[in-house]
mmCIF file of C-alpha atoms in Angstrom:
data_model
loop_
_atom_site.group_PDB
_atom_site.id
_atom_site.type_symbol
_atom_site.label_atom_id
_atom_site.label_comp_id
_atom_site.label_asym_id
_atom_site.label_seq_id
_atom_site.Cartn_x
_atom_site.Cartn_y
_atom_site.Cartn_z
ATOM 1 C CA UNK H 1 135.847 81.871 98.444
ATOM 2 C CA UNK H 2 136.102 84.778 100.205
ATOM 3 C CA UNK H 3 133.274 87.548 100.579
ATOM 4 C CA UNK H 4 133.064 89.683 97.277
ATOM 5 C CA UNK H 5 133.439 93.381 98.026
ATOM 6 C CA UNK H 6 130.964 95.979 96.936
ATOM 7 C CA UNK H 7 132.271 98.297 94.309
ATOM 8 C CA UNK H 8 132.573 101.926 95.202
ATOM 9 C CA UNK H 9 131.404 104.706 92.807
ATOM 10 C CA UNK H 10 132.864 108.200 93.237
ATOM 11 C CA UNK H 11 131.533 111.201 91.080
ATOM 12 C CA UNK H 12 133.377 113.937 92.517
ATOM 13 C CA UNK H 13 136.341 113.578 89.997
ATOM 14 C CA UNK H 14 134.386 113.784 86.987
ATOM 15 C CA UNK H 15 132.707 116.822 88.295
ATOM 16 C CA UNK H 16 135.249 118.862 89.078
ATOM 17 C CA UNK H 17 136.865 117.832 85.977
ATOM 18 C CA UNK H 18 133.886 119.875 84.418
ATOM 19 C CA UNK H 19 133.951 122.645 86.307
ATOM 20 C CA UNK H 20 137.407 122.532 85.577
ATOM 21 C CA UNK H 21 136.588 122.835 81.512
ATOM 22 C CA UNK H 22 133.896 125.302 82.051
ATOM 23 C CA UNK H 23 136.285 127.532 83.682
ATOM 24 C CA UNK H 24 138.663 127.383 81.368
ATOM 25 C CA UNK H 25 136.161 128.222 77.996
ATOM 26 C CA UNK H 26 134.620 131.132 80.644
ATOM 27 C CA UNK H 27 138.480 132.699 80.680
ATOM 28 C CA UNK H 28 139.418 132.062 76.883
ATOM 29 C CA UNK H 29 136.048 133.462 75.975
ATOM 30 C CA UNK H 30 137.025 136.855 78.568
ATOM 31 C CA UNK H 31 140.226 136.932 76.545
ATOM 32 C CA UNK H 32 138.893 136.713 73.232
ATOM 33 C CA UNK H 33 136.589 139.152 73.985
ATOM 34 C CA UNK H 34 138.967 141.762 75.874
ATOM 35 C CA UNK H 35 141.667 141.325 72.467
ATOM 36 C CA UNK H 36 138.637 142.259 70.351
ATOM 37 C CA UNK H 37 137.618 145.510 72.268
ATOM 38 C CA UNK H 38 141.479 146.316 72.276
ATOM 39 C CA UNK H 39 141.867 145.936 68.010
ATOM 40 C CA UNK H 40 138.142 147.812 67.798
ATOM 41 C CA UNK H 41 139.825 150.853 69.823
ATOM 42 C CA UNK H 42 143.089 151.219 67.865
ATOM 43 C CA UNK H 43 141.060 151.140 64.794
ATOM 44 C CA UNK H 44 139.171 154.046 66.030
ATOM 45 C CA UNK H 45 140.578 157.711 65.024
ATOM 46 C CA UNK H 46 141.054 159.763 67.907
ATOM 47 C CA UNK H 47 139.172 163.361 68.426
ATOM 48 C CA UNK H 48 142.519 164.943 68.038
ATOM 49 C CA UNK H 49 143.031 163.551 64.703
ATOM 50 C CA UNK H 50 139.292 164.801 63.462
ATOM 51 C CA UNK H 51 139.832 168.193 61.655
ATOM 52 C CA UNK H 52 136.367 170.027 60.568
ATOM 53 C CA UNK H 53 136.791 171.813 57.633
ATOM 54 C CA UNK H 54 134.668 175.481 57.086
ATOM 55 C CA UNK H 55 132.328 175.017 54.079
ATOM 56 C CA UNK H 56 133.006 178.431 52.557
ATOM 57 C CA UNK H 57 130.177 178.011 49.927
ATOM 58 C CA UNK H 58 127.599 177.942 52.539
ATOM 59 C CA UNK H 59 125.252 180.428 52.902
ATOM 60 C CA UNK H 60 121.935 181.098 55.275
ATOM 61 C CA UNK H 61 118.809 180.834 53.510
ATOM 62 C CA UNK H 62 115.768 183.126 53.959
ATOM 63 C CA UNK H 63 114.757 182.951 57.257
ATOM 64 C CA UNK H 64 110.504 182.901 56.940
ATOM 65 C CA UNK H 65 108.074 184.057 59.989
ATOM 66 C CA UNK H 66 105.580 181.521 61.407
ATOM 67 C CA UNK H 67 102.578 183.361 59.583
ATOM 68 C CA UNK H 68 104.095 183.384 56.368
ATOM 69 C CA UNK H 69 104.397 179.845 56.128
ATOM 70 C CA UNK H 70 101.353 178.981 58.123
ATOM 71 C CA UNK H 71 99.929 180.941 55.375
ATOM 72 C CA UNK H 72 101.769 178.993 52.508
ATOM 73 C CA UNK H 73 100.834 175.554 54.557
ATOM 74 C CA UNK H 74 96.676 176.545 53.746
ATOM 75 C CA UNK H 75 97.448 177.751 50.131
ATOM 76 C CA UNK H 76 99.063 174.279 49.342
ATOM 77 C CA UNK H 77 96.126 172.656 50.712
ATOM 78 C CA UNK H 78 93.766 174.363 48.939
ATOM 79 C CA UNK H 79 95.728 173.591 45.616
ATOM 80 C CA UNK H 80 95.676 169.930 46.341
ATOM 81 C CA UNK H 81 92.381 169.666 47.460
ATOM 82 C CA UNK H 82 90.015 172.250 46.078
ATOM 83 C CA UNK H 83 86.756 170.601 48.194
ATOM 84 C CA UNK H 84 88.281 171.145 51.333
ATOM 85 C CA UNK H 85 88.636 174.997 51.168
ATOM 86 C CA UNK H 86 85.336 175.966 49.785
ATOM 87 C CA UNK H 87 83.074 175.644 52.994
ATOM 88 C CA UNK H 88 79.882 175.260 52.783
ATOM 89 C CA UNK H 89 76.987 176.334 54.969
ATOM 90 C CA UNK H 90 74.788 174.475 56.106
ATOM 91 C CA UNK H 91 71.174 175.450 57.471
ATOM 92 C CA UNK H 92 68.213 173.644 59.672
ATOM 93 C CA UNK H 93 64.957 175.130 60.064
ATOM 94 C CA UNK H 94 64.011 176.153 63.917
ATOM 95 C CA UNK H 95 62.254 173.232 65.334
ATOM 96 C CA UNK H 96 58.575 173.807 65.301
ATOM 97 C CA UNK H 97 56.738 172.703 68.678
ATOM 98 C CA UNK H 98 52.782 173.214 69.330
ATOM 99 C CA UNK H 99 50.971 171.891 72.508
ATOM 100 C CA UNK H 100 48.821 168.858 72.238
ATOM 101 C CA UNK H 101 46.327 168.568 75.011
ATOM 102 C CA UNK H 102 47.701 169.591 78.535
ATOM 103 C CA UNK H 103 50.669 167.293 78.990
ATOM 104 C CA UNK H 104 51.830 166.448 75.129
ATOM 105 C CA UNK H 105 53.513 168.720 72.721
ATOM 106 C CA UNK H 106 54.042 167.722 68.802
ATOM 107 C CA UNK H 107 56.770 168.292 66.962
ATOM 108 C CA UNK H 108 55.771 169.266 63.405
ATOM 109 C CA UNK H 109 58.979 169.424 61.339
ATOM 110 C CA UNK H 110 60.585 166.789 62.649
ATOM 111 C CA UNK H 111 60.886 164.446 59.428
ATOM 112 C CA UNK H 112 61.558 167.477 57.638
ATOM 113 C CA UNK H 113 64.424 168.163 59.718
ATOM 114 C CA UNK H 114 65.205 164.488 59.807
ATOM 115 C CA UNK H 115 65.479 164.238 55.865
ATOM 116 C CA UNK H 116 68.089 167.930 55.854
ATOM 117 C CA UNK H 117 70.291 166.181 58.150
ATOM 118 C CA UNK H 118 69.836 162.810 56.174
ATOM 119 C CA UNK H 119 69.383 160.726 58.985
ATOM 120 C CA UNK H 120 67.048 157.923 60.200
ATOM 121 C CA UNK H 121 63.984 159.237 61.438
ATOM 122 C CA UNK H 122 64.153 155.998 63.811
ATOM 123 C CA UNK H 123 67.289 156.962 64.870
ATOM 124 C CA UNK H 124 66.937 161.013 65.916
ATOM 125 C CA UNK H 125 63.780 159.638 67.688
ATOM 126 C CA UNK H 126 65.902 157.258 69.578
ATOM 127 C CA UNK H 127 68.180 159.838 70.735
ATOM 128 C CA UNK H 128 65.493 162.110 70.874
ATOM 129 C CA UNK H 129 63.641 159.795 73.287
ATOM 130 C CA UNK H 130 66.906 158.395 75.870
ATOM 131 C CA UNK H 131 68.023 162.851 76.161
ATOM 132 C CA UNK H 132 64.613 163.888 77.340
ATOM 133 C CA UNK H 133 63.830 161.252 79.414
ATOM 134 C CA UNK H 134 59.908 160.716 78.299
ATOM 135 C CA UNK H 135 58.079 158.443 76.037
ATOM 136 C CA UNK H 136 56.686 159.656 72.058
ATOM 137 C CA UNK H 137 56.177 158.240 69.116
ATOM 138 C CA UNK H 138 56.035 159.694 65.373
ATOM 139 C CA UNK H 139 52.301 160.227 64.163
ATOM 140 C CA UNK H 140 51.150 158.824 61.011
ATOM 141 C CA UNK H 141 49.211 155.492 63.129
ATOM 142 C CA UNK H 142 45.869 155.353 62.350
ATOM 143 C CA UNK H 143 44.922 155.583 66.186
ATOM 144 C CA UNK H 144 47.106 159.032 66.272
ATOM 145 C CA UNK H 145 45.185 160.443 63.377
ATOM 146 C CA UNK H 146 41.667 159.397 65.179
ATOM 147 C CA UNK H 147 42.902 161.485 68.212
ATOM 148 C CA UNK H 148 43.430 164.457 66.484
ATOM 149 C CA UNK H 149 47.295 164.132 67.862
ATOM 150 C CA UNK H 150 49.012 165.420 64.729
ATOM 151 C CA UNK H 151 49.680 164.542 61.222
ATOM 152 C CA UNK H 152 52.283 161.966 59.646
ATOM 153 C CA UNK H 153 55.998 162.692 60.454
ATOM 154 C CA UNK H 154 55.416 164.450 63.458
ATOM 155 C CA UNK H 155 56.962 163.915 66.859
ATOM 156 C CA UNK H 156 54.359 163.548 69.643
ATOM 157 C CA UNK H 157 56.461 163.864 72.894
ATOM 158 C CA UNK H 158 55.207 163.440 76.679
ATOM 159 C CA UNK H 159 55.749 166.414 78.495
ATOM 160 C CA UNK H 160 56.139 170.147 77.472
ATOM 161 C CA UNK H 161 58.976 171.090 75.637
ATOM 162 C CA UNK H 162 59.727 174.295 74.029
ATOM 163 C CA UNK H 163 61.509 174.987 70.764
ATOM 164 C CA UNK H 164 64.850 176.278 72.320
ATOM 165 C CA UNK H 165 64.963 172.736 74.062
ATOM 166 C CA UNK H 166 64.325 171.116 71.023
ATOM 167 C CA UNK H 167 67.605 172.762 69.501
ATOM 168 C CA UNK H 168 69.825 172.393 71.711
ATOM 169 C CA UNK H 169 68.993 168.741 71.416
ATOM 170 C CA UNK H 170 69.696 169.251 67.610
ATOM 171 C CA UNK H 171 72.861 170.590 67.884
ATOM 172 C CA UNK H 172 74.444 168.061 70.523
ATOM 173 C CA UNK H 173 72.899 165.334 68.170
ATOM 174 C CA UNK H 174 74.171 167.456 65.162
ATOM 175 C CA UNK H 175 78.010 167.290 66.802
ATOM 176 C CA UNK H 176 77.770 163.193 67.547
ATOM 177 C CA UNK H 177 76.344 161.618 64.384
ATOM 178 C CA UNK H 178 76.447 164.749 61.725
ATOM 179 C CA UNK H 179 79.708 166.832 61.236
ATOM 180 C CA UNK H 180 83.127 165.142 60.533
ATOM 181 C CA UNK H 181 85.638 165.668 62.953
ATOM 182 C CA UNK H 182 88.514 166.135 60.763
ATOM 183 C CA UNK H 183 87.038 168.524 58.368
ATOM 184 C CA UNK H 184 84.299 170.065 60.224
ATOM 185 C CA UNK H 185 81.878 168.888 57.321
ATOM 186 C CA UNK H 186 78.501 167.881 57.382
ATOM 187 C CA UNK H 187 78.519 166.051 54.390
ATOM 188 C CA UNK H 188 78.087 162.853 55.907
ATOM 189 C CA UNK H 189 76.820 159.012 55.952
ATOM 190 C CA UNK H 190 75.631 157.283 59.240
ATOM 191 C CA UNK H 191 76.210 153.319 58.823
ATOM 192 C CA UNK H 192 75.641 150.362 60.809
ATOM 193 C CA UNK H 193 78.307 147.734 60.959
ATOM 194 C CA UNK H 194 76.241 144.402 60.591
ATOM 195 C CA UNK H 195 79.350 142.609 62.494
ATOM 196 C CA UNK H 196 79.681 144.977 65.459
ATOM 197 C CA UNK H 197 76.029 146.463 65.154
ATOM 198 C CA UNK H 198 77.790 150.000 66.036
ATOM 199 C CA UNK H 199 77.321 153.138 64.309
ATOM 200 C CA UNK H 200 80.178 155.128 62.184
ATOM 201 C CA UNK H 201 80.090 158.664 60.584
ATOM 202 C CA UNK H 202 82.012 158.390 56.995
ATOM 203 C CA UNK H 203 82.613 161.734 55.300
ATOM 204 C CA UNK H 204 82.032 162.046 51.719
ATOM 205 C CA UNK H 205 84.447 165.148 51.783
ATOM 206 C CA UNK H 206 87.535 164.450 52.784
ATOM 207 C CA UNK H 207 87.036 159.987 53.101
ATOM 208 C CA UNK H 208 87.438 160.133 57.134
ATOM 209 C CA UNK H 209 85.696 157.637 59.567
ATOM 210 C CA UNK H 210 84.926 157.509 62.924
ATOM 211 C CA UNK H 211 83.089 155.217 65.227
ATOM 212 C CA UNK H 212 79.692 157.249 66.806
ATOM 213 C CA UNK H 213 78.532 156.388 70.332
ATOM 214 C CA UNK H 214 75.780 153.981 70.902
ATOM 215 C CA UNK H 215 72.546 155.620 72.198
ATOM 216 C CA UNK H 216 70.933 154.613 74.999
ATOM 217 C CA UNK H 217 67.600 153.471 75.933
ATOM 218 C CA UNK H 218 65.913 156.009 77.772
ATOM 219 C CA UNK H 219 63.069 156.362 80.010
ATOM 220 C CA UNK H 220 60.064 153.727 79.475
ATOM 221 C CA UNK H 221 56.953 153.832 81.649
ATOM 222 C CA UNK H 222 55.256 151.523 83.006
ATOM 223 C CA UNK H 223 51.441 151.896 81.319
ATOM 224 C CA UNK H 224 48.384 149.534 81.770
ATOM 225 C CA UNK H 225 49.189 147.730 78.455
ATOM 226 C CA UNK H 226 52.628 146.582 80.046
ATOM 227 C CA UNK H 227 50.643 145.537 83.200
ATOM 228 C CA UNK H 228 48.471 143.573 81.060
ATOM 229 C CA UNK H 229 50.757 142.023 79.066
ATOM 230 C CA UNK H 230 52.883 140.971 81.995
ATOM 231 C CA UNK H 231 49.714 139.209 83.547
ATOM 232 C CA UNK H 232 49.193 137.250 80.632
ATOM 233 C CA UNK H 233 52.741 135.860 80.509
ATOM 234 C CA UNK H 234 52.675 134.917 84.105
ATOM 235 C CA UNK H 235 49.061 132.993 83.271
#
């Protein structure tokens, strides 16, 4: 017997056979597609063929100025909704601040204030506390009233403040957490969000909410309690 000879294998036929068929589908598809553009633009009327016609029955309708229906705008409002027109106004009471000592001033309406603006006393002494940069606390402890520091619900802030800081502090605090910002009312409800532990304002006047911005801690110094306390947790 004579040597067997290996079989060869040749692929190149086969693939250009495919190529082959590929090319062919690519150009029928082309066709197909070029015959359907053709039928779509015969169908379509040409510009020359559009006539417009002259409504005769038309006529221009009264032409209103801007303030006349800016005015008709605020008159439908107040029809719909009555509790948005009638504004009311809302007053504070001046902040009252007296000097305690040489480096401490109380301030004596401050839960007063606090309850008007029907907001946490904890909170407005937060914010209270992180804008002026010092320390305070609210009297009412018995160690307060032994001092002779002030009486329950007052302030007692380190430092001397006067009254026209005080406000300006109340209005900036007033504009954050108090007034709605899509009705300008004060008629408002601060609430916590147990899941995000943020604050939002909802308005009882016209059912708008908005997140408010966390408050930061402010200035805490050092004392001789901290001191102590850190030398005991060290031990």
């Amino acid at each position: 017997m004579g040597e067997e000879e290996e079989p060869v294998f040749d692929f190149g036929s086969k693939k250009k056979k495919k190529d082959k068929e590929k090319k062919e589908k690519k150009e029928k598809k082309d066709k197909a597609d070029k015959e359907d553009d053709d039928e779509d633009e015969a169908e379509r009327p040409k510009r020359e063929d559009v006539e417009l016609v002259e409504d005769k029955d038309w006529t221009a309708g009264i032409l209103y100025a801007y303030d006349e229906l800016l005015e008709r705008l605020y008159r439908i409002i107040e029809e719909k909704n009555p509790s948005l027109s009638n504004k009311e106004r809302y007053v504070l009471k001046p902040p009252q601040c007296v000097r305690v000592g040489s480096k401490k001033v109380a301030w004596v309406n401050f839960s007063e204030i606090c309850a008007m603006m029907k907001r946490p006393v904890d909170h407005v002494v937060t914010f209270v506390l992180a804008e002026f940069g010092t320390e305070g606390s609210i009297a009412g402890a018995a160690t307060t009233r032994a001092e002779g520091q002030g009486q329950d619900g007052q302030l007692i802030l380190k430092g001397r403040y006067l009254p026209k800081h005080c406000e300006s502090l109340l209005r900036k605090y007033i504009k954050e957490y108090v007034t709605c910002e899509m009705c300008k009312s004060a008629a408002t409800n601060l609430k916590k969000d147990s899941s995000t532990r943020l604050y939002y304002v909802e308005c009882t006047n016209c059912g708008a909410t908005r997140t408010a911005a966390t408050v930061k801690a402010g200035y805490h110094a050092v004392t001789r309690g901290d001191r102590k306390a850190a030398k005991q947790a060290k031990a």
